Short mmCIF file of C-alpha atoms (C1' of nucleotides) in Angstrom, two decimals:
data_model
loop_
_atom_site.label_atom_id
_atom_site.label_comp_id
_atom_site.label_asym_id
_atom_site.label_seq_id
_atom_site.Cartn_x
_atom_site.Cartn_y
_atom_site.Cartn_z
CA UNK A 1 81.67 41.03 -27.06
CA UNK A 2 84.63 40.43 -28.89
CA UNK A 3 83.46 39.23 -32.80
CA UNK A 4 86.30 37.86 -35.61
CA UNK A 5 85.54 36.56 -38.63
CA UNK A 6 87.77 34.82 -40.69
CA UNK A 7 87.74 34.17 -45.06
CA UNK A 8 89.88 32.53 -47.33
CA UNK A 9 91.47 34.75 -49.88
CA UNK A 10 89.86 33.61 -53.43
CA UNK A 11 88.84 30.45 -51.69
CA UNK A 12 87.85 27.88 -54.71
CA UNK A 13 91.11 29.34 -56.52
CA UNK A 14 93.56 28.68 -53.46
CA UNK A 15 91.74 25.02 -52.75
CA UNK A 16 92.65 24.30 -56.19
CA UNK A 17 96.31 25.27 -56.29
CA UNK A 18 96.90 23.39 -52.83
CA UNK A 19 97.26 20.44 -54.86
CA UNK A 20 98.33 21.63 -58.32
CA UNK A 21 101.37 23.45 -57.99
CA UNK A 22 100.82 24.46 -61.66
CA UNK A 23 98.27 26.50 -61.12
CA UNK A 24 100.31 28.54 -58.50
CA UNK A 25 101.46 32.24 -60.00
CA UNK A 26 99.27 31.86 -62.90
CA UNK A 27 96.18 33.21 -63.96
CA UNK A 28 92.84 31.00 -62.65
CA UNK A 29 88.90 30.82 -62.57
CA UNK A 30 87.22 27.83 -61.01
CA UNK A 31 83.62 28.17 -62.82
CA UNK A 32 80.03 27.83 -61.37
CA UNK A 33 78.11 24.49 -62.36
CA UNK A 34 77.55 23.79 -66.17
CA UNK A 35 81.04 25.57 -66.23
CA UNK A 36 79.12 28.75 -67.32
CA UNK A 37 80.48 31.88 -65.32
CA UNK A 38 83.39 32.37 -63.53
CA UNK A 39 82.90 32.40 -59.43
CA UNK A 40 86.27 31.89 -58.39
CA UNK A 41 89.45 34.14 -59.30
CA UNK A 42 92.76 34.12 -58.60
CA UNK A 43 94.62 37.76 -58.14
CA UNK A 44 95.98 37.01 -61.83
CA UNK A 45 93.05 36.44 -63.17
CA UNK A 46 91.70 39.96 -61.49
CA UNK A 47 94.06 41.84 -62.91
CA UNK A 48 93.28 40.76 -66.04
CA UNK A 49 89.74 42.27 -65.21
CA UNK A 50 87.85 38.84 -65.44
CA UNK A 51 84.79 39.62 -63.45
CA UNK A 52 82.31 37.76 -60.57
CA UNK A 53 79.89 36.03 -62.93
CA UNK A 54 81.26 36.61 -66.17
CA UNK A 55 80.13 34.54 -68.81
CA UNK A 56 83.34 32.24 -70.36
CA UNK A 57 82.58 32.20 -73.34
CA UNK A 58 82.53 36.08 -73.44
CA UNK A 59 86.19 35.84 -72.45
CA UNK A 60 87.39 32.86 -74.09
CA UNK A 61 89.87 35.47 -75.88
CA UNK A 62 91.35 36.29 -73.34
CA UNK A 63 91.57 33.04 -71.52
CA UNK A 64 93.86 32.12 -75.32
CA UNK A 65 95.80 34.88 -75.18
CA UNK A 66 97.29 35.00 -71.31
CA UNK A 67 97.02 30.99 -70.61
CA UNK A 68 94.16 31.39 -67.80
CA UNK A 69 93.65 27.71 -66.27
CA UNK A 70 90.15 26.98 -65.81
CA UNK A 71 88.67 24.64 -63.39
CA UNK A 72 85.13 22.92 -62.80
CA UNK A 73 83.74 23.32 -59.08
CA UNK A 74 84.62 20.66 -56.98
CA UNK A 75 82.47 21.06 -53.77
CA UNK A 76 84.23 17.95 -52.07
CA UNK A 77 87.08 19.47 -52.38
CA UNK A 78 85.87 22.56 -50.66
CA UNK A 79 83.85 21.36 -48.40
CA UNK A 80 86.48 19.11 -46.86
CA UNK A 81 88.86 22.23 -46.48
CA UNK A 82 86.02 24.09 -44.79
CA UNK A 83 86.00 21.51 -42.35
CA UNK A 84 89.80 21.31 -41.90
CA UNK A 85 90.33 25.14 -41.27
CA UNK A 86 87.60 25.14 -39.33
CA UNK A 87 88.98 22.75 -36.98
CA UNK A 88 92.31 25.22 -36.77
CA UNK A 89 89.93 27.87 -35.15
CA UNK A 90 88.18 25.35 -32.98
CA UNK A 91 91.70 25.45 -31.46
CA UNK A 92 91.56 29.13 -30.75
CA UNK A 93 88.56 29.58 -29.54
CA UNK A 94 85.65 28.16 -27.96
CA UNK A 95 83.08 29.47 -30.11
CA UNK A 96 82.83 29.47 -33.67
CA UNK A 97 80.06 29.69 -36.42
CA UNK A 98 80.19 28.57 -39.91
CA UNK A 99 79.27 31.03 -41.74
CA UNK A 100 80.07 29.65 -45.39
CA UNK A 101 81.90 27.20 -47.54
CA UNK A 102 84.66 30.00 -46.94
CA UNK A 103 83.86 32.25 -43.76
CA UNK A 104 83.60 31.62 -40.24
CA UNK A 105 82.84 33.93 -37.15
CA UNK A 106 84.77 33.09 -34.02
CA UNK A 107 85.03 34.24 -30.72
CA UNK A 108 88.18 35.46 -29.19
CA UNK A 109 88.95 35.79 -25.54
CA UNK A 110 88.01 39.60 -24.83
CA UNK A 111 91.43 41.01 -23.12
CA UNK A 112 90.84 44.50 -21.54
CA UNK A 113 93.24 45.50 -24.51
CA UNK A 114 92.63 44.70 -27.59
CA UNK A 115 95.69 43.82 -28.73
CA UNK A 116 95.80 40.51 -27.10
CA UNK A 117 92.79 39.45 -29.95
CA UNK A 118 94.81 40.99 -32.58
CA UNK A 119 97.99 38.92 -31.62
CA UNK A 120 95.59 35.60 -31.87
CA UNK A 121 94.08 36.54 -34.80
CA UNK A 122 97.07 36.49 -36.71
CA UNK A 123 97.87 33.35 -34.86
CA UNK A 124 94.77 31.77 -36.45
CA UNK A 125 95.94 33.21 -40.12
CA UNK A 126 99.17 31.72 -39.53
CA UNK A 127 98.16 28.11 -38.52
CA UNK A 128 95.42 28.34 -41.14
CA UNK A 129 98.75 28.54 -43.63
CA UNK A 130 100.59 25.81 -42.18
CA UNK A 131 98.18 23.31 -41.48
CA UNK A 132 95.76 23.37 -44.05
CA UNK A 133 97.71 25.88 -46.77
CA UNK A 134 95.37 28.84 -47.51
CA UNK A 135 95.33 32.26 -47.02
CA UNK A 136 93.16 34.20 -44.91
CA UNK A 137 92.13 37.61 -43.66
CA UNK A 138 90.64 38.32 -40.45
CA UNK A 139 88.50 41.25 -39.18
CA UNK A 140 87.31 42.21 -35.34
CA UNK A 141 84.88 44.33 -34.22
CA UNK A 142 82.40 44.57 -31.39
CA UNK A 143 79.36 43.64 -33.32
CA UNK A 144 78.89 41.03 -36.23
CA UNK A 145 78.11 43.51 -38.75
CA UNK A 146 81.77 45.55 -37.63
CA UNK A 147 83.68 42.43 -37.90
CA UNK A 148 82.40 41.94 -41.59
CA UNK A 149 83.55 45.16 -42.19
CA UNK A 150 86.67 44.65 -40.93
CA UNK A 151 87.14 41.54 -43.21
CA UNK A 152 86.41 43.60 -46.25
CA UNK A 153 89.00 46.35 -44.85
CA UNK A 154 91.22 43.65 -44.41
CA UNK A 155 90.93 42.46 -47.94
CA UNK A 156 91.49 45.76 -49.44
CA UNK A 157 94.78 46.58 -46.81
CA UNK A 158 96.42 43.17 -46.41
CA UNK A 159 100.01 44.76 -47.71
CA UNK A 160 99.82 47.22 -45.17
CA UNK A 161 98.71 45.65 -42.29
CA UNK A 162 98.90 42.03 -42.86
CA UNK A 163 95.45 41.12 -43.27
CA UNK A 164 94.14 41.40 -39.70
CA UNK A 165 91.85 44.76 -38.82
CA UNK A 166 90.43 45.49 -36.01
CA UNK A 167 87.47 48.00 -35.59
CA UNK A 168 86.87 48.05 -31.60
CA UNK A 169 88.77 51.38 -31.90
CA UNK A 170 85.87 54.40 -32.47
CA UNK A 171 88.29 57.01 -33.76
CA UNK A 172 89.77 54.05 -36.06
CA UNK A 173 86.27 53.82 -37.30
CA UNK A 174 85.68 56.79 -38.24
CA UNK A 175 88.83 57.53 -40.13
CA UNK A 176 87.94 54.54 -42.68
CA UNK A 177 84.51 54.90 -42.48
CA UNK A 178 84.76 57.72 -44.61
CA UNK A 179 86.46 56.62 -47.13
CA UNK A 180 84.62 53.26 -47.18
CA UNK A 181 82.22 53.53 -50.12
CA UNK A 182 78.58 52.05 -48.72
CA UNK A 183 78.18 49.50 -51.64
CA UNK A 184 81.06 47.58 -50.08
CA UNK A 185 79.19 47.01 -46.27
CA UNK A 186 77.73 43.80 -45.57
CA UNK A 187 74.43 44.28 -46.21
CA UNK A 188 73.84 46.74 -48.55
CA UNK A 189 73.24 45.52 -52.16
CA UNK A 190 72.56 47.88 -55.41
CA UNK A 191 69.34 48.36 -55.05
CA UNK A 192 69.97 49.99 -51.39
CA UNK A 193 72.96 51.54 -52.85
CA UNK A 194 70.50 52.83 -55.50
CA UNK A 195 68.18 54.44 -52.91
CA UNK A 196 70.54 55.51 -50.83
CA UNK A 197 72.77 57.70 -53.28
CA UNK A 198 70.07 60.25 -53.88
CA UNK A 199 69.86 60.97 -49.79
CA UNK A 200 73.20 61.68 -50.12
CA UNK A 201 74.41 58.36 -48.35
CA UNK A 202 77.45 57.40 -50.42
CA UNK A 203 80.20 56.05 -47.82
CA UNK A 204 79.90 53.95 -44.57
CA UNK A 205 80.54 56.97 -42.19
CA UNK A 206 77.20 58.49 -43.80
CA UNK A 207 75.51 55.18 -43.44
CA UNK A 208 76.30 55.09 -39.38
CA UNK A 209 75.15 58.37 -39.30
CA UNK A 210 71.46 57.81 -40.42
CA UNK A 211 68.92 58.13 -37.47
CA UNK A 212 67.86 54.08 -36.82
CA UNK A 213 63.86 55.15 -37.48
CA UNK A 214 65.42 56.95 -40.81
CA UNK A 215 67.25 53.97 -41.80
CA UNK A 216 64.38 51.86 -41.23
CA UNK A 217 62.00 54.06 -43.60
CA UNK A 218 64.64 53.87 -46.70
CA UNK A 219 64.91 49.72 -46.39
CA UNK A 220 63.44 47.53 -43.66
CA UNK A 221 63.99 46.10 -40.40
CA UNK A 222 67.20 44.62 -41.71
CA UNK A 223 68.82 48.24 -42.73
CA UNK A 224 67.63 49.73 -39.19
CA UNK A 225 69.65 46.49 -37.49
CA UNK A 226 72.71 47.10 -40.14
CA UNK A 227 72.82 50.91 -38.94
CA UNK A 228 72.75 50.02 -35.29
CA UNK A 229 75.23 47.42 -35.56
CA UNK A 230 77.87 49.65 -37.59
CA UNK A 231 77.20 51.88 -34.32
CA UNK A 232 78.70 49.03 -32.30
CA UNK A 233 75.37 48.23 -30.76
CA UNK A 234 74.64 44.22 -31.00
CA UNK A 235 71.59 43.20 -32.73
CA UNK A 236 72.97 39.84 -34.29
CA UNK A 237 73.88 36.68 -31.89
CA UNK A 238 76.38 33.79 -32.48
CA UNK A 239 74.24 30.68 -34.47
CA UNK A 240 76.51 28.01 -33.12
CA UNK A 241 74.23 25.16 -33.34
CA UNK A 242 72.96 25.14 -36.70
CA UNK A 243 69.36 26.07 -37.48
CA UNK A 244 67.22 23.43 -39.15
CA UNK A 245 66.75 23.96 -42.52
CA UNK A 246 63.51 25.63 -43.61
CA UNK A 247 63.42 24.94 -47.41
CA UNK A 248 66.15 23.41 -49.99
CA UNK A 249 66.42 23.40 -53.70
CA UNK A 250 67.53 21.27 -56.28
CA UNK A 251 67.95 23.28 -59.46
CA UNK A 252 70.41 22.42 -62.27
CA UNK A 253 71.09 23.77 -65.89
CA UNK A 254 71.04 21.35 -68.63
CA UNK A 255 74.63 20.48 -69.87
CA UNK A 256 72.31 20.89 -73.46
CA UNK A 257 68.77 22.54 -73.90
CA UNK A 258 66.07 20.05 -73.77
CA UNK A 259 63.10 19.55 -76.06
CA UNK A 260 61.19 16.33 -75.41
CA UNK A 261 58.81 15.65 -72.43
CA UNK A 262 60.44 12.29 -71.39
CA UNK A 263 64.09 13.66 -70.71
CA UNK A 264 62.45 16.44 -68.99
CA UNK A 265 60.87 14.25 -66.87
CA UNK A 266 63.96 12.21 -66.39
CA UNK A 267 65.68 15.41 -65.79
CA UNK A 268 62.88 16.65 -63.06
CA UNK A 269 62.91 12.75 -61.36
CA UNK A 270 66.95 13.52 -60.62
CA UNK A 271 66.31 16.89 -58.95
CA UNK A 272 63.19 15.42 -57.20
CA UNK A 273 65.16 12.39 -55.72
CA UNK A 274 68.17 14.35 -55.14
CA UNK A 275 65.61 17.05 -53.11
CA UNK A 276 64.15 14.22 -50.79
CA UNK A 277 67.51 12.71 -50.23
CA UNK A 278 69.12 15.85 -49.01
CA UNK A 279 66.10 16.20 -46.66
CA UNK A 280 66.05 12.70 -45.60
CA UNK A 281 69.66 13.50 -44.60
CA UNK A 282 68.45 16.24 -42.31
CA UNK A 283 65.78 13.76 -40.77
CA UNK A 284 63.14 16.16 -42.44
CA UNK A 285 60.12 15.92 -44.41
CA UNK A 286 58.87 18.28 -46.42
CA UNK A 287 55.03 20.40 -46.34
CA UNK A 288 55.24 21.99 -49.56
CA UNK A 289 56.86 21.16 -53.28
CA UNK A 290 57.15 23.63 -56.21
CA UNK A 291 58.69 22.29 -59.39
CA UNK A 292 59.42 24.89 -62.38
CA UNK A 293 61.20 24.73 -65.43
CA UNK A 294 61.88 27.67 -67.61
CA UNK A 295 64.02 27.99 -70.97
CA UNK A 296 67.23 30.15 -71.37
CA UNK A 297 66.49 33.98 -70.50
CA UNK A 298 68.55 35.07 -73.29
CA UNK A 299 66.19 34.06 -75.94
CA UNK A 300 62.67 35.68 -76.40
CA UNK A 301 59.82 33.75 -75.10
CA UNK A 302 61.57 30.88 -73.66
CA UNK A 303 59.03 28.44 -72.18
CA UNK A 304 58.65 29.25 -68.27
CA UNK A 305 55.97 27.50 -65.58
CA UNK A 306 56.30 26.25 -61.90
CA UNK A 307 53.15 24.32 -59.87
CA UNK A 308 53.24 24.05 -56.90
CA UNK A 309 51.60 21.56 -54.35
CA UNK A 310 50.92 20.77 -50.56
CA UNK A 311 52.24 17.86 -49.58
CA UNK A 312 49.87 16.34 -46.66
CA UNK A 313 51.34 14.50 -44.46
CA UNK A 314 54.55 15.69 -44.72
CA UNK A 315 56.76 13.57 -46.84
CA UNK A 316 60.32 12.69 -47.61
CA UNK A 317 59.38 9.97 -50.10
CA UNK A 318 61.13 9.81 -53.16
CA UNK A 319 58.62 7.93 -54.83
CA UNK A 320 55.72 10.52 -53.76
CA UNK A 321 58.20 13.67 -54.60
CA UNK A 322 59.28 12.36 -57.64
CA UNK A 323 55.82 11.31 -58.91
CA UNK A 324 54.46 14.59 -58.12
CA UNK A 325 57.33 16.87 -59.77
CA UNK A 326 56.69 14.50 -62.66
CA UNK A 327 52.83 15.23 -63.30
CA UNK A 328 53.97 18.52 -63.13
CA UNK A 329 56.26 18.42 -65.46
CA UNK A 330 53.69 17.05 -67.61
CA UNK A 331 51.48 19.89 -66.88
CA UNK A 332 53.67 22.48 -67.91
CA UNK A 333 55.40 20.91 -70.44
CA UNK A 334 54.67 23.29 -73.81
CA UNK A 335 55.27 21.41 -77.25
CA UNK A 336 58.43 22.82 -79.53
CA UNK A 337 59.83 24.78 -76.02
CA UNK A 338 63.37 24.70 -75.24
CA UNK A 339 64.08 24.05 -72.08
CA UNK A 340 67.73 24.84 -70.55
CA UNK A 341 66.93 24.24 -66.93
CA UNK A 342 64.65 22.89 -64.19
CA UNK A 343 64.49 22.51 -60.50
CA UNK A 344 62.23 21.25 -57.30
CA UNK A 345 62.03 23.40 -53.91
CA UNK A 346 60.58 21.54 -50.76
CA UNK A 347 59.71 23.97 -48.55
CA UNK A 348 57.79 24.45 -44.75
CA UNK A 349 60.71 21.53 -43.58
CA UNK A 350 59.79 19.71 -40.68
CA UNK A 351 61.00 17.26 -38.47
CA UNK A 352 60.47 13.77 -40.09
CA UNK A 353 57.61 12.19 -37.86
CA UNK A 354 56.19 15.29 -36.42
CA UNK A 355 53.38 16.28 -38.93
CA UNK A 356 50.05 16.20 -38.09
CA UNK A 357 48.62 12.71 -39.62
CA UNK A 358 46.27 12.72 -42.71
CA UNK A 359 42.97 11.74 -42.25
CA UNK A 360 42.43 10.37 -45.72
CA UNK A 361 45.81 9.14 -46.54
CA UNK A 362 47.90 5.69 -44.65
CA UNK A 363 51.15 6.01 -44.40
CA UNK A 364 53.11 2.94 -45.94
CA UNK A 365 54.31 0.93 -42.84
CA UNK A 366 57.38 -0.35 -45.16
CA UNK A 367 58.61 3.04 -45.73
CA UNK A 368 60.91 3.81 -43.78
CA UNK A 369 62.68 0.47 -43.73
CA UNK A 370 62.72 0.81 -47.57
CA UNK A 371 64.82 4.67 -47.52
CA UNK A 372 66.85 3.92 -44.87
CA UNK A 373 68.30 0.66 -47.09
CA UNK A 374 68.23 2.60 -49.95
CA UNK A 375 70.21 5.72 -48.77
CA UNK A 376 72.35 3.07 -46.57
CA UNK A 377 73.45 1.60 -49.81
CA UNK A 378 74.32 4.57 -51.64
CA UNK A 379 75.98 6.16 -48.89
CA UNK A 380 77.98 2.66 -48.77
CA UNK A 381 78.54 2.18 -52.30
CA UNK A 382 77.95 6.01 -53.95
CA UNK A 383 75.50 7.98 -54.77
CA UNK A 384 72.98 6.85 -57.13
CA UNK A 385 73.66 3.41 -56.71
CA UNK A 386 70.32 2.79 -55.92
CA UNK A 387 67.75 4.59 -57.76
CA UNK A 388 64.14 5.30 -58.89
CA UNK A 389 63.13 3.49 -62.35
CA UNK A 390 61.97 7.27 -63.26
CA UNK A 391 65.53 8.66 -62.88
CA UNK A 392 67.09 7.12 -65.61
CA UNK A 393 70.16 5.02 -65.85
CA UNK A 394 73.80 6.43 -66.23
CA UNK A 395 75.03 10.13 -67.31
CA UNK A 396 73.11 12.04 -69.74
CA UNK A 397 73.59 14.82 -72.67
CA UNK A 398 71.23 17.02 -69.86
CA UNK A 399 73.13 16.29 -66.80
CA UNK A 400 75.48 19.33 -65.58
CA UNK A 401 78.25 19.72 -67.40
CA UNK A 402 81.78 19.71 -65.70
CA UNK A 403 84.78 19.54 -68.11
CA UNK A 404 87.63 20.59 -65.62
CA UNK A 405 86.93 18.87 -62.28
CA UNK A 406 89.94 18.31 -60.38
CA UNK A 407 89.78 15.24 -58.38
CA UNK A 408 89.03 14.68 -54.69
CA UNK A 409 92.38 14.41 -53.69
CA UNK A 410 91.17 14.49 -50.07
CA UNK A 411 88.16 12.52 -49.64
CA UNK A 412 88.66 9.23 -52.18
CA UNK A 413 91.30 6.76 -51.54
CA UNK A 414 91.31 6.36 -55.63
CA UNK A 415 91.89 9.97 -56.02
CA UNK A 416 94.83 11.05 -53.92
CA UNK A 417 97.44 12.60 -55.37
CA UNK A 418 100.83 10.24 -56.32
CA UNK A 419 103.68 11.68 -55.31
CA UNK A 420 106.84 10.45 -57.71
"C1'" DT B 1 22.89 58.46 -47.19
"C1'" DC B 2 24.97 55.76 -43.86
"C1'" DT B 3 28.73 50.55 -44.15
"C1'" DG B 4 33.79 48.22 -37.83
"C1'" DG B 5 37.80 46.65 -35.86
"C1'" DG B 6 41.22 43.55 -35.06
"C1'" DG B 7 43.36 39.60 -35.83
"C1'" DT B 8 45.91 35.35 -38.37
"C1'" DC B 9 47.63 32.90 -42.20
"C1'" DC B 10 49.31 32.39 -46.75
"C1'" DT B 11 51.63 33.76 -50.96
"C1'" DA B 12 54.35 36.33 -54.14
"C1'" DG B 13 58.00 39.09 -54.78
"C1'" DG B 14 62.03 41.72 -53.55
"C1'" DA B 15 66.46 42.10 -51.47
"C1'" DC B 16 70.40 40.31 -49.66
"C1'" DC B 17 74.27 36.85 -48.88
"C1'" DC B 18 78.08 33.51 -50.45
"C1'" DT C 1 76.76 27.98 -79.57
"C1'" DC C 2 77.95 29.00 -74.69
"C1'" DT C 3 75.21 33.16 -69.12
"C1'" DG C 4 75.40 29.01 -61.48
"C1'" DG C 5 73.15 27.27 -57.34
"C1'" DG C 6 71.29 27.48 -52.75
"C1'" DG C 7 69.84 29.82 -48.93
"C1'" DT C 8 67.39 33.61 -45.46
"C1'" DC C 9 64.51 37.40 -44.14
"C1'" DC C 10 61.02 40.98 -44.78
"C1'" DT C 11 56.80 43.21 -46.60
"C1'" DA C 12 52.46 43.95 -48.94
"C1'" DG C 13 48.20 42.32 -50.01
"C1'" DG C 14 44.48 39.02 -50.19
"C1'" DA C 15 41.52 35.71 -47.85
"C1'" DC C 16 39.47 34.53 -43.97
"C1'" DC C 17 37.84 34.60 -39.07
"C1'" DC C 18 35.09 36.50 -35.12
#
DNA sequence: TCTGGGGTCCTAGGACCC
DNA sequence: TCTGGGGTCCTAGGACCC
């Protein structure tokens, strides 16, 4: 087998500029929700050693001094680019799996050389460019774990070989293995990193050299696989088709910390709602509901509590989600805490309809006539056009904050760009 | 004094990814 | 003053069953 995967260089960063020529050459971030960290840097914006994560207002000096643009995340944006590039590899080849909002294995046609995948692969880079306007790297290899290391190579060589690398070759592999620090394979995190220094397991040729029964005694299952794998031995399929969703969150920082039980239970109601609507979407109902909120880490003894419940039968109910999140949120709720976040998991997802039945509870024969108006209507009209009486009415001082959102210029008719 | 064996299911927590 | 959000998988340990 023949893997590629494909990533857009500094994705949120390059999604940004495709529409904002000013942003092009200059220093950027595109920051996480609440506009707290930075996720998203341009090569500028590297070099001026803003890190993954960082806090902004630890760098807000910096930001004055060398005119770095910042950016709120603008996941329509993105996601609607995902789909476009995506639809340039379609046209390659005849498999492909979405890996993220900014990666995507594919398969190429194996050719008893493998040059001929090479040649397509930077075919796909350059039709990526000209139809949709981002830059890519690519990475082959004969397993899924090789390709991703490939990727990373290509990342780190794209002067030099024009960010397409191919590990099929064994001797190939070994000459960069060695030099390929083990932190930087898919897979291997700092705490593996951690326990793997003092065995003397420091690059990615020392990694591929661990016995599989070894490798499985230092981590798990997982690490065994990842050591087979980086021996070109295929442990990992293709997920073409989507898996059904086993659990999704809805967890949000407060745009400001929040003190008073009824905005936190406005606060919870929003998550809750927002929770069973993105299930609803999936046509799945949920087994299991956990609501927490906690106060900022940073502080000593921030208020911190989660409940959690089984939800019998299954439900994807806003008005039984939301009711339950908010009893707990009056259960946990401690007087004089200050609260800077809170969230609702539904877990053990299901298809909608398949649960076994309660014995003790009827199920309301209205509804599902009753969601499928209400989510009809704000998928017509916009979201939150229709809402719960517990949510709240219009934007509030704890809602996520997002200063620097650029617009959708490629999803809303109201929002496209003007061209003078 | 001596105190079985083999399962399943659930939960919490850790680790990883983007 | 200000520190993201959303997933998956694996394991250990407890509860329970026969």
């Amino acid at each position: 087998m023949s893997w590629a995967i494909v990533d857009v260089a500094n994705f949120y960063v390059s999604a940004e500029r495709l529409f904002d020529p000013s942003l092009r050459g200059v220093p950027v971030i595109v920051l996480s929700n609440n506009d707290g960290c930075a996720v998203a840097r341009s090569e500028e914006a590297k070099a001026l050693h803003v890190r993954m994560g960082e806090p902004v207002f630890k760098i807000r000096d910096r930001i004055k001094r060398h005119g770095i643009q910042l950016r709120s995340s603008n996941y329509e944006l993105y996601a609607d680019l995902n789909r476009r590039f995506n639809a340039v590899i379609a046209d390659h080849s005849d498999l492909v799996e979405i890996y993220s909002i900014d990666e995507s294995f594919f398969r190429l046609p194996a050719l008893a050389n493998g040059l001929g995948d090479v040649g397509t692969a930077h075919r796909v880079r350059e039709d990526i460019a000209r139809s949709v306007g981002l830059p890519t790297r690519i990475g082959l290899g004969p397993t899924r774990t090789l390709s991703k290391v490939a990727n990373a190579l290509a990342k780190a060589t794209e002067k030099v070989w024009g960010g397409v690398v191919d590990l099929h070759d064994l001797e190939l592999r070994r000459r960069l293995f060695e030099h390929w620090p083990v932190g930087e394979v898919w897979g291997i995190g700092s705490a593996l990193e951690a326990r793997l220094r003092p065995l003397g397991v420091k690059t990615t040729a020392d990694l591929a050299a661990l016995p599989p029964a070894v490798a499985r005694d230092i981590g798990t299952v997982v690490l065994e696989r990842l050591v087979r794998e980086l021996g070109g031995i295929e442990c990992d399929d293709f997920k073409v088709a989507p898996e059904p969703l086993k659990a999704t969150a809805v967890t949000r920082q407060f745009g400001e910390p929040v003190t008073a039980l009824p905005e936190l239970r406005e606060a919870m109601a929003r998550r809750a709602a927002r929770a069973a609507e993105k299930i609803r979407a999936q046509g799945l109902a949920a087994s299991r509901l956990i609501a927490f909120a906690h106060g900022s880490r940073y502080k000593p003894n921030p208020p911190s509590a989660s409940r959690s419940a089984r939800l019998s039968p299954p439900t994807n109910d806003p008005r039984v989600i939301v009711g339950i999140a908010g009893k707990m949120m009056e259960t946990m709720f401690q007087p004089g805490g200050v609260y800077t976040k809170c969230g609702v998991l539904l877990e053990d997802l299901s298809p909608e309809g398949q649960g076994q039945a309660d014995l003790f509870a009827t199920a309301d024969p209205k509804a599902p006539g009753l969601l499928a108006a209400m989510d009809g209507l704000n998928a017509r009209y916009g979201r939150n056009t229709v809402i719960l009486a517990a949510q709240g009415c219009g934007g509030r001082s704890f809602d996520t904050k997002r200063s620097q959102k650029s617009p959708a210029w490629t999803t809303r008719i109201g929002e496209i760009p003007v061209a003078r």
